[in-house]
Amino acid sequence: KHVLPHDLPEIDFQHMDIYLIDAGPRLLAGMSENASKKSYEYLKSFGINIKLNTGVKSYDGFTATLSDGTTLVTQTLIWAAGVTGSTIEGISSGAIKANRYLVDSYNKVQNHNNIYAVGDIALMIKDDLPRGHPMVAQVAIQQGKQLGENLAAMFKKKDLKAFKYKDPGSMATIGRNRAVVDLGRFKFAGFFAWVMWMFVHLLFLIGFRNKAATFVNWIISYFTYDRATRLIIRPWVQSNIASREE
């Protein structure tokens, strides 16, 4: 509504629609029901068309065909469906599920005595985690640290400690002045959650200069509705110049 009309004044953006297609039953499946509900409401208020329980079956560069039979005519499609684990040869096929390695509570790959896996490639299924842990950085960090301690304990012939994920919370920014935050039993949404999201991201940046520069850029972007870094390509400008020169 602000950046694109300014950068591309030759396009009538009243004819542009934005669709968010999700094969799952709700948005932000890794977060709470409250976060999913609020994110849905915020995106709808921004004019986004949301289709849940729907997948993209095919795309030929001009038309996207959805699993419900709907077709969307578009030359711009952004695929953000995640990644698939890359397994290696030699691992027991019985230890692989959905391109992830089935591991026990100590991150040891099933059917193997000396192979371990951590992070996104590891699938640790429990009664309360039928689909394993969320594929986020904190899980990989905590599993890596715990595995390192267990390996050291093995050499010292001490008892091993089963992995237990300590969820530090999750947050996602939905748009201008909108975000959702899950911190244990506490759920936040809206402007306060958006400010909290910015504060946490600044906190984890390395160095005061990076923090200050990022904060200043955010302030400028907030009041000017502008982005400092982007690339706009207009092939039609070159062709028009070439035709005039001829």
PDB file of C-alpha atoms in Angstrom:
ATOM      1  CA  LYS A   1       0.000   0.000   0.000  1.00  0.00           C
ATOM      2  CA  HIS A   2       2.952   2.353   0.446  1.00  0.00           C
ATOM      3  CA  VAL A   3       6.270   1.073  -0.914  1.00  0.00           C
ATOM      4  CA  LEU A   4       5.152  -0.587  -4.149  1.00  0.00           C
ATOM      5  CA  PRO A   5       2.958   2.277  -5.477  1.00  0.00           C
ATOM      6  CA  HIS A   6       5.832   4.683  -4.821  1.00  0.00           C
ATOM      7  CA  ASP A   7       8.444   2.540  -6.554  1.00  0.00           C
ATOM      8  CA  LEU A   8       6.242   1.340  -9.405  1.00  0.00           C
ATOM      9  CA  PRO A   9       3.809   4.194 -10.195  1.00  0.00           C
ATOM     10  CA  GLU A  10       3.012   2.714 -13.629  1.00  0.00           C
ATOM     11  CA  ILE A  11       1.178  -0.234 -12.019  1.00  0.00           C
ATOM     12  CA  ASP A  12      -2.404   0.050 -10.750  1.00  0.00           C
ATOM     13  CA  PHE A  13      -2.196  -1.859  -7.474  1.00  0.00           C
ATOM     14  CA  GLN A  14      -5.965  -1.799  -7.061  1.00  0.00           C
ATOM     15  CA  HIS A  15      -5.943  -4.831  -9.353  1.00  0.00           C
ATOM     16  CA  MET A  16      -3.393  -6.725  -7.237  1.00  0.00           C
ATOM     17  CA  ASP A  17      -4.455  -9.431  -4.790  1.00  0.00           C
ATOM     18  CA  ILE A  18      -2.254 -11.222  -2.271  1.00  0.00           C
ATOM     19  CA  TYR A  19      -3.075 -14.827  -1.389  1.00  0.00           C
ATOM     20  CA  LEU A  20      -1.626 -16.837   1.482  1.00  0.00           C
ATOM     21  CA  ILE A  21      -2.017 -20.577   0.837  1.00  0.00           C
ATOM     22  CA  ASP A  22      -1.483 -22.965   3.747  1.00  0.00           C
ATOM     23  CA  ALA A  23      -1.977 -26.725   3.604  1.00  0.00           C
ATOM     24  CA  GLY A  24      -2.502 -26.842   7.373  1.00  0.00           C
ATOM     25  CA  PRO A  25      -5.707 -26.143   9.306  1.00  0.00           C
ATOM     26  CA  ARG A  26      -4.320 -22.977  10.907  1.00  0.00           C
ATOM     27  CA  LEU A  27      -1.570 -20.403  10.581  1.00  0.00           C
ATOM     28  CA  LEU A  28       1.584 -20.591  12.733  1.00  0.00           C
ATOM     29  CA  ALA A  29       0.993 -24.229  13.579  1.00  0.00           C
ATOM     30  CA  GLY A  30       4.028 -24.241  15.869  1.00  0.00           C
ATOM     31  CA  MET A  31       2.498 -21.587  18.123  1.00  0.00           C
ATOM     32  CA  SER A  32      -0.600 -21.426  20.311  1.00  0.00           C
ATOM     33  CA  GLU A  33      -4.191 -21.363  19.094  1.00  0.00           C
ATOM     34  CA  ASN A  34      -4.379 -17.752  20.250  1.00  0.00           C
ATOM     35  CA  ALA A  35      -1.402 -16.790  18.073  1.00  0.00           C
ATOM     36  CA  SER A  36      -2.957 -18.553  15.077  1.00  0.00           C
ATOM     37  CA  LYS A  37      -6.295 -16.811  15.572  1.00  0.00           C
ATOM     38  CA  LYS A  38      -4.765 -13.369  16.019  1.00  0.00           C
ATOM     39  CA  SER A  39      -2.402 -13.718  13.061  1.00  0.00           C
ATOM     40  CA  TYR A  40      -5.354 -14.731  10.887  1.00  0.00           C
ATOM     41  CA  GLU A  41      -7.336 -11.673  12.018  1.00  0.00           C
ATOM     42  CA  TYR A  42      -4.413  -9.295  11.457  1.00  0.00           C
ATOM     43  CA  LEU A  43      -3.651 -10.600   7.963  1.00  0.00           C
ATOM     44  CA  LYS A  44      -7.316 -10.377   6.960  1.00  0.00           C
ATOM     45  CA  SER A  45      -7.408  -6.784   8.188  1.00  0.00           C
ATOM     46  CA  PHE A  46      -4.426  -6.045   5.941  1.00  0.00           C
ATOM     47  CA  GLY A  47      -6.405  -7.289   2.942  1.00  0.00           C
ATOM     48  CA  ILE A  48      -4.703 -10.684   2.579  1.00  0.00           C
ATOM     49  CA  ASN A  49      -6.752 -13.540   1.091  1.00  0.00           C
ATOM     50  CA  ILE A  50      -6.116 -16.657   3.217  1.00  0.00           C
ATOM     51  CA  LYS A  51      -6.848 -20.222   2.123  1.00  0.00           C
ATOM     52  CA  LEU A  52      -6.289 -22.914   4.764  1.00  0.00           C
ATOM     53  CA  ASN A  53      -6.311 -26.693   4.251  1.00  0.00           C
ATOM     54  CA  THR A  54      -5.243 -25.970   0.701  1.00  0.00           C
ATOM     55  CA  GLY A  55      -2.050 -26.900  -1.151  1.00  0.00           C
ATOM     56  CA  VAL A  56      -0.476 -25.802  -4.421  1.00  0.00           C
ATOM     57  CA  LYS A  57      -0.625 -28.698  -6.887  1.00  0.00           C
ATOM     58  CA  SER A  58       1.187 -27.090  -9.820  1.00  0.00           C
ATOM     59  CA  TYR A  59       2.493 -23.815 -11.234  1.00  0.00           C
ATOM     60  CA  ASP A  60       3.493 -23.198 -14.869  1.00  0.00           C
ATOM     61  CA  GLY A  61       4.784 -19.659 -14.478  1.00  0.00           C
ATOM     62  CA  PHE A  62       1.422 -18.065 -15.197  1.00  0.00           C
ATOM     63  CA  THR A  63      -1.240 -20.093 -13.388  1.00  0.00           C
ATOM     64  CA  ALA A  64      -1.178 -21.710  -9.956  1.00  0.00           C
ATOM     65  CA  THR A  65      -3.530 -24.664  -9.507  1.00  0.00           C
ATOM     66  CA  LEU A  66      -4.660 -25.337  -5.952  1.00  0.00           C
ATOM     67  CA  SER A  67      -5.749 -28.608  -4.377  1.00  0.00           C
ATOM     68  CA  ASP A  68      -9.370 -27.413  -4.133  1.00  0.00           C
ATOM     69  CA  GLY A  69      -9.516 -26.851  -7.892  1.00  0.00           C
ATOM     70  CA  THR A  70      -9.064 -23.077  -7.718  1.00  0.00           C
ATOM     71  CA  THR A  71      -6.713 -21.467 -10.233  1.00  0.00           C
ATOM     72  CA  LEU A  72      -4.851 -18.207  -9.626  1.00  0.00           C
ATOM     73  CA  VAL A  73      -3.439 -16.308 -12.601  1.00  0.00           C
ATOM     74  CA  THR A  74      -0.146 -14.794 -11.474  1.00  0.00           C
ATOM     75  CA  GLN A  75       3.454 -14.364 -12.561  1.00  0.00           C
ATOM     76  CA  THR A  76       4.639 -13.840  -8.984  1.00  0.00           C
ATOM     77  CA  LEU A  77       4.699 -16.806  -6.615  1.00  0.00           C
ATOM     78  CA  ILE A  78       6.718 -16.969  -3.393  1.00  0.00           C
ATOM     79  CA  TRP A  79       7.286 -20.505  -2.110  1.00  0.00           C
ATOM     80  CA  ALA A  80       7.875 -20.692   1.654  1.00  0.00           C
ATOM     81  CA  ALA A  81       6.998 -24.289   2.446  1.00  0.00           C
ATOM     82  CA  GLY A  82      10.172 -25.106   4.334  1.00  0.00           C
ATOM     83  CA  VAL A  83      12.843 -27.661   3.524  1.00  0.00           C
ATOM     84  CA  THR A  84      13.168 -31.447   3.424  1.00  0.00           C
ATOM     85  CA  GLY A  85      15.828 -33.266   5.408  1.00  0.00           C
ATOM     86  CA  SER A  86      18.709 -34.745   3.424  1.00  0.00           C
ATOM     87  CA  THR A  87      19.510 -38.259   4.613  1.00  0.00           C
ATOM     88  CA  ILE A  88      22.685 -40.199   3.820  1.00  0.00           C
ATOM     89  CA  GLU A  89      23.242 -43.732   2.551  1.00  0.00           C
ATOM     90  CA  GLY A  90      24.005 -46.471   5.071  1.00  0.00           C
ATOM     91  CA  ILE A  91      21.461 -45.458   7.689  1.00  0.00           C
ATOM     92  CA  SER A  92      18.843 -48.117   8.458  1.00  0.00           C
ATOM     93  CA  SER A  93      15.629 -47.438   6.528  1.00  0.00           C
ATOM     94  CA  GLY A  94      13.671 -48.240   9.689  1.00  0.00           C
ATOM     95  CA  ALA A  95      15.289 -45.243  11.366  1.00  0.00           C
ATOM     96  CA  ILE A  96      14.034 -42.744   8.785  1.00  0.00           C
ATOM     97  CA  LYS A  97      10.613 -41.118   8.832  1.00  0.00           C
ATOM     98  CA  ALA A  98       9.609 -38.123   6.701  1.00  0.00           C
ATOM     99  CA  ASN A  99      13.272 -37.671   5.729  1.00  0.00           C
ATOM    100  CA  ARG A 100      14.262 -37.302   9.390  1.00  0.00           C
ATOM    101  CA  TYR A 101      16.143 -39.697  11.669  1.00  0.00           C
ATOM    102  CA  LEU A 102      14.152 -41.301  14.460  1.00  0.00           C
ATOM    103  CA  VAL A 103      16.118 -40.773  17.679  1.00  0.00           C
ATOM    104  CA  ASP A 104      15.671 -41.771  21.304  1.00  0.00           C
ATOM    105  CA  SER A 105      15.675 -39.424  24.289  1.00  0.00           C
ATOM    106  CA  TYR A 106      19.465 -39.179  24.041  1.00  0.00           C
ATOM    107  CA  ASN A 107      19.463 -38.248  20.332  1.00  0.00           C
ATOM    108  CA  LYS A 108      20.818 -41.637  19.285  1.00  0.00           C
ATOM    109  CA  VAL A 109      19.540 -42.792  15.898  1.00  0.00           C
ATOM    110  CA  GLN A 110      17.387 -45.911  16.117  1.00  0.00           C
ATOM    111  CA  ASN A 111      19.018 -49.209  15.100  1.00  0.00           C
ATOM    112  CA  HIS A 112      22.484 -47.675  15.484  1.00  0.00           C
ATOM    113  CA  ASN A 113      24.782 -47.575  18.516  1.00  0.00           C
ATOM    114  CA  ASN A 114      27.203 -44.833  17.553  1.00  0.00           C
ATOM    115  CA  ILE A 115      25.242 -42.404  15.357  1.00  0.00           C
ATOM    116  CA  TYR A 116      23.519 -39.334  16.771  1.00  0.00           C
ATOM    117  CA  ALA A 117      21.383 -36.616  15.219  1.00  0.00           C
ATOM    118  CA  VAL A 118      20.290 -33.219  16.508  1.00  0.00           C
ATOM    119  CA  GLY A 119      18.176 -30.357  15.225  1.00  0.00           C
ATOM    120  CA  ASP A 120      15.821 -30.444  12.241  1.00  0.00           C
ATOM    121  CA  ILE A 121      17.098 -33.812  10.984  1.00  0.00           C
ATOM    122  CA  ALA A 122      16.280 -35.502  14.329  1.00  0.00           C
ATOM    123  CA  LEU A 123      12.755 -36.751  15.028  1.00  0.00           C
ATOM    124  CA  MET A 124      12.239 -37.451  18.720  1.00  0.00           C
ATOM    125  CA  ILE A 125       8.693 -38.781  19.069  1.00  0.00           C
ATOM    126  CA  LYS A 126       7.066 -38.938  22.498  1.00  0.00           C
ATOM    127  CA  ASP A 127       3.534 -39.290  23.834  1.00  0.00           C
ATOM    128  CA  ASP A 128       3.226 -35.528  24.224  1.00  0.00           C
ATOM    129  CA  LEU A 129       5.160 -34.887  20.991  1.00  0.00           C
ATOM    130  CA  PRO A 130       3.659 -37.145  18.303  1.00  0.00           C
ATOM    131  CA  ARG A 131       5.277 -35.037  15.565  1.00  0.00           C
ATOM    132  CA  GLY A 132       8.540 -34.388  17.383  1.00  0.00           C
ATOM    133  CA  HIS A 133       9.950 -31.070  18.488  1.00  0.00           C
ATOM    134  CA  PRO A 134       9.404 -27.873  16.486  1.00  0.00           C
ATOM    135  CA  MET A 135      12.056 -27.350  13.816  1.00  0.00           C
ATOM    136  CA  VAL A 136      13.544 -24.191  15.302  1.00  0.00           C
ATOM    137  CA  ALA A 137      17.057 -23.129  16.237  1.00  0.00           C
ATOM    138  CA  GLN A 138      16.536 -23.409  19.994  1.00  0.00           C
ATOM    139  CA  VAL A 139      15.835 -27.141  19.748  1.00  0.00           C
ATOM    140  CA  ALA A 140      19.072 -27.719  17.814  1.00  0.00           C
ATOM    141  CA  ILE A 141      21.085 -25.589  20.239  1.00  0.00           C
ATOM    142  CA  GLN A 142      19.744 -27.337  23.326  1.00  0.00           C
ATOM    143  CA  GLN A 143      20.068 -30.807  21.806  1.00  0.00           C
ATOM    144  CA  GLY A 144      23.638 -30.120  20.715  1.00  0.00           C
ATOM    145  CA  LYS A 145      24.586 -28.909  24.175  1.00  0.00           C
ATOM    146  CA  GLN A 146      22.902 -31.869  25.893  1.00  0.00           C
ATOM    147  CA  LEU A 147      24.500 -34.377  23.507  1.00  0.00           C
ATOM    148  CA  GLY A 148      27.930 -32.878  24.147  1.00  0.00           C
ATOM    149  CA  GLU A 149      27.440 -33.278  27.884  1.00  0.00           C
ATOM    150  CA  ASN A 150      26.220 -36.865  27.424  1.00  0.00           C
ATOM    151  CA  LEU A 151      29.200 -37.809  25.265  1.00  0.00           C
ATOM    152  CA  ALA A 152      31.520 -36.455  27.941  1.00  0.00           C
ATOM    153  CA  ALA A 153      29.579 -38.418  30.560  1.00  0.00           C
ATOM    154  CA  MET A 154      29.921 -41.607  28.489  1.00  0.00           C
ATOM    155  CA  PHE A 155      33.718 -41.373  28.542  1.00  0.00           C
ATOM    156  CA  LYS A 156      33.599 -40.875  32.300  1.00  0.00           C
ATOM    157  CA  LYS A 157      31.146 -43.784  32.639  1.00  0.00           C
ATOM    158  CA  LYS A 158      28.505 -41.581  34.226  1.00  0.00           C
ATOM    159  CA  ASP A 159      24.749 -41.655  33.792  1.00  0.00           C
ATOM    160  CA  LEU A 160      23.320 -39.947  30.710  1.00  0.00           C
ATOM    161  CA  LYS A 161      20.639 -37.270  30.880  1.00  0.00           C
ATOM    162  CA  ALA A 162      17.571 -37.522  28.665  1.00  0.00           C
ATOM    163  CA  PHE A 163      16.824 -34.482  26.534  1.00  0.00           C
ATOM    164  CA  LYS A 164      13.994 -32.233  27.645  1.00  0.00           C
ATOM    165  CA  TYR A 165      13.240 -29.154  25.607  1.00  0.00           C
ATOM    166  CA  LYS A 166      12.978 -25.890  27.505  1.00  0.00           C
ATOM    167  CA  ASP A 167      10.790 -23.665  25.380  1.00  0.00           C
ATOM    168  CA  PRO A 168      12.049 -20.056  25.673  1.00  0.00           C
ATOM    169  CA  GLY A 169       8.903 -18.847  23.911  1.00  0.00           C
ATOM    170  CA  SER A 170       7.955 -18.028  20.346  1.00  0.00           C
ATOM    171  CA  MET A 171       7.130 -14.805  18.572  1.00  0.00           C
ATOM    172  CA  ALA A 172       6.247 -13.707  15.082  1.00  0.00           C
ATOM    173  CA  THR A 173       5.731 -10.302  13.517  1.00  0.00           C
ATOM    174  CA  ILE A 174       2.612 -10.109  11.359  1.00  0.00           C
ATOM    175  CA  GLY A 175       2.964  -6.595  10.026  1.00  0.00           C
ATOM    176  CA  ARG A 176       3.074  -2.982  11.052  1.00  0.00           C
ATOM    177  CA  ASN A 177       2.183  -2.708  14.752  1.00  0.00           C
ATOM    178  CA  ARG A 178       1.115  -6.343  14.814  1.00  0.00           C
ATOM    179  CA  ALA A 179       2.842  -9.391  16.285  1.00  0.00           C
ATOM    180  CA  VAL A 180       2.055 -12.460  18.376  1.00  0.00           C
ATOM    181  CA  VAL A 181       4.076 -13.743  21.327  1.00  0.00           C
ATOM    182  CA  ASP A 182       3.874 -16.994  23.307  1.00  0.00           C
ATOM    183  CA  LEU A 183       5.759 -17.042  26.601  1.00  0.00           C
ATOM    184  CA  GLY A 184       4.659 -20.100  28.526  1.00  0.00           C
ATOM    185  CA  ARG A 185       1.217 -19.411  29.936  1.00  0.00           C
ATOM    186  CA  PHE A 186       1.350 -15.784  28.818  1.00  0.00           C
ATOM    187  CA  LYS A 187       0.052 -14.896  25.343  1.00  0.00           C
ATOM    188  CA  PHE A 188       0.414 -11.436  23.833  1.00  0.00           C
ATOM    189  CA  ALA A 189      -0.800  -9.967  20.582  1.00  0.00           C
ATOM    190  CA  GLY A 190      -0.992  -6.581  18.906  1.00  0.00           C
ATOM    191  CA  PHE A 191       1.160  -3.481  19.392  1.00  0.00           C
ATOM    192  CA  PHE A 192       2.678  -4.571  22.724  1.00  0.00           C
ATOM    193  CA  ALA A 193       3.761  -7.898  21.222  1.00  0.00           C
ATOM    194  CA  TRP A 194       5.243  -6.031  18.234  1.00  0.00           C
ATOM    195  CA  VAL A 195       7.338  -3.820  20.528  1.00  0.00           C
ATOM    196  CA  MET A 196       8.440  -6.905  22.477  1.00  0.00           C
ATOM    197  CA  TRP A 197       9.447  -8.624  19.213  1.00  0.00           C
ATOM    198  CA  MET A 198      11.625  -5.649  18.240  1.00  0.00           C
ATOM    199  CA  PHE A 199      13.214  -5.446  21.688  1.00  0.00           C
ATOM    200  CA  VAL A 200      14.164  -9.136  21.709  1.00  0.00           C
ATOM    201  CA  HIS A 201      15.691  -8.925  18.232  1.00  0.00           C
ATOM    202  CA  LEU A 202      17.746  -5.879  19.186  1.00  0.00           C
ATOM    203  CA  LEU A 203      18.843  -7.623  22.371  1.00  0.00           C
ATOM    204  CA  PHE A 204      20.314 -10.561  20.475  1.00  0.00           C
ATOM    205  CA  LEU A 205      22.234  -8.473  17.954  1.00  0.00           C
ATOM    206  CA  ILE A 206      26.006  -8.461  18.539  1.00  0.00           C
ATOM    207  CA  GLY A 207      27.650  -5.126  19.306  1.00  0.00           C
ATOM    208  CA  PHE A 208      26.252  -1.742  20.283  1.00  0.00           C
ATOM    209  CA  ARG A 209      26.855  -0.318  16.806  1.00  0.00           C
ATOM    210  CA  ASN A 210      24.684  -2.996  15.177  1.00  0.00           C
ATOM    211  CA  LYS A 211      21.953  -2.450  17.750  1.00  0.00           C
ATOM    212  CA  ALA A 212      22.018   1.343  17.269  1.00  0.00           C
ATOM    213  CA  ALA A 213      22.103   1.172  13.469  1.00  0.00           C
ATOM    214  CA  THR A 214      19.231  -1.303  13.331  1.00  0.00           C
ATOM    215  CA  PHE A 215      17.147   0.736  15.760  1.00  0.00           C
ATOM    216  CA  VAL A 216      17.674   3.948  13.767  1.00  0.00           C
ATOM    217  CA  ASN A 217      16.802   2.177  10.497  1.00  0.00           C
ATOM    218  CA  TRP A 218      13.614   0.831  12.056  1.00  0.00           C
ATOM    219  CA  ILE A 219      12.584   4.310  13.212  1.00  0.00           C
ATOM    220  CA  ILE A 220      13.214   5.772   9.758  1.00  0.00           C
ATOM    221  CA  SER A 221      11.287   2.956   8.074  1.00  0.00           C
ATOM    222  CA  TYR A 222       8.405   3.312  10.514  1.00  0.00           C
ATOM    223  CA  PHE A 223       7.810   7.009   9.826  1.00  0.00           C
ATOM    224  CA  THR A 224       8.692   7.078   6.125  1.00  0.00           C
ATOM    225  CA  TYR A 225       7.030   3.790   5.102  1.00  0.00           C
ATOM    226  CA  ASP A 226      10.217   3.159   3.144  1.00  0.00           C
ATOM    227  CA  ARG A 227      12.842   0.428   2.894  1.00  0.00           C
ATOM    228  CA  ALA A 228      16.492   1.345   2.594  1.00  0.00           C
ATOM    229  CA  THR A 229      17.633  -1.800   0.762  1.00  0.00           C
ATOM    230  CA  ARG A 230      15.845  -3.221  -2.256  1.00  0.00           C
ATOM    231  CA  LEU A 231      16.325  -3.725  -5.987  1.00  0.00           C
ATOM    232  CA  ILE A 232      13.863  -2.430  -8.558  1.00  0.00           C
ATOM    233  CA  ILE A 233      14.329  -3.642 -12.142  1.00  0.00           C
ATOM    234  CA  ARG A 234      12.417  -2.007 -14.983  1.00  0.00           C
ATOM    235  CA  PRO A 235      13.261  -3.739 -18.302  1.00  0.00           C
ATOM    236  CA  TRP A 236      10.664  -1.600 -20.100  1.00  0.00           C
ATOM    237  CA  VAL A 237      12.716   1.551 -19.436  1.00  0.00           C
ATOM    238  CA  GLN A 238      15.694   0.176 -21.363  1.00  0.00           C
ATOM    239  CA  SER A 239      13.537  -1.022 -24.253  1.00  0.00           C
ATOM    240  CA  ASN A 240      11.842   2.378 -24.503  1.00  0.00           C
ATOM    241  CA  ILE A 241      15.200   4.153 -24.537  1.00  0.00           C
ATOM    242  CA  ALA A 242      16.478   1.768 -27.197  1.00  0.00           C
ATOM    243  CA  SER A 243      13.444   2.368 -29.423  1.00  0.00           C
ATOM    244  CA  ARG A 244      13.806   6.134 -29.117  1.00  0.00           C
ATOM    245  CA  GLU A 245      17.475   5.937 -30.064  1.00  0.00           C
ATOM    246  CA  GLU A 246      16.574   3.933 -33.188  1.00  0.00           C
TER     247      GLU A 246
END
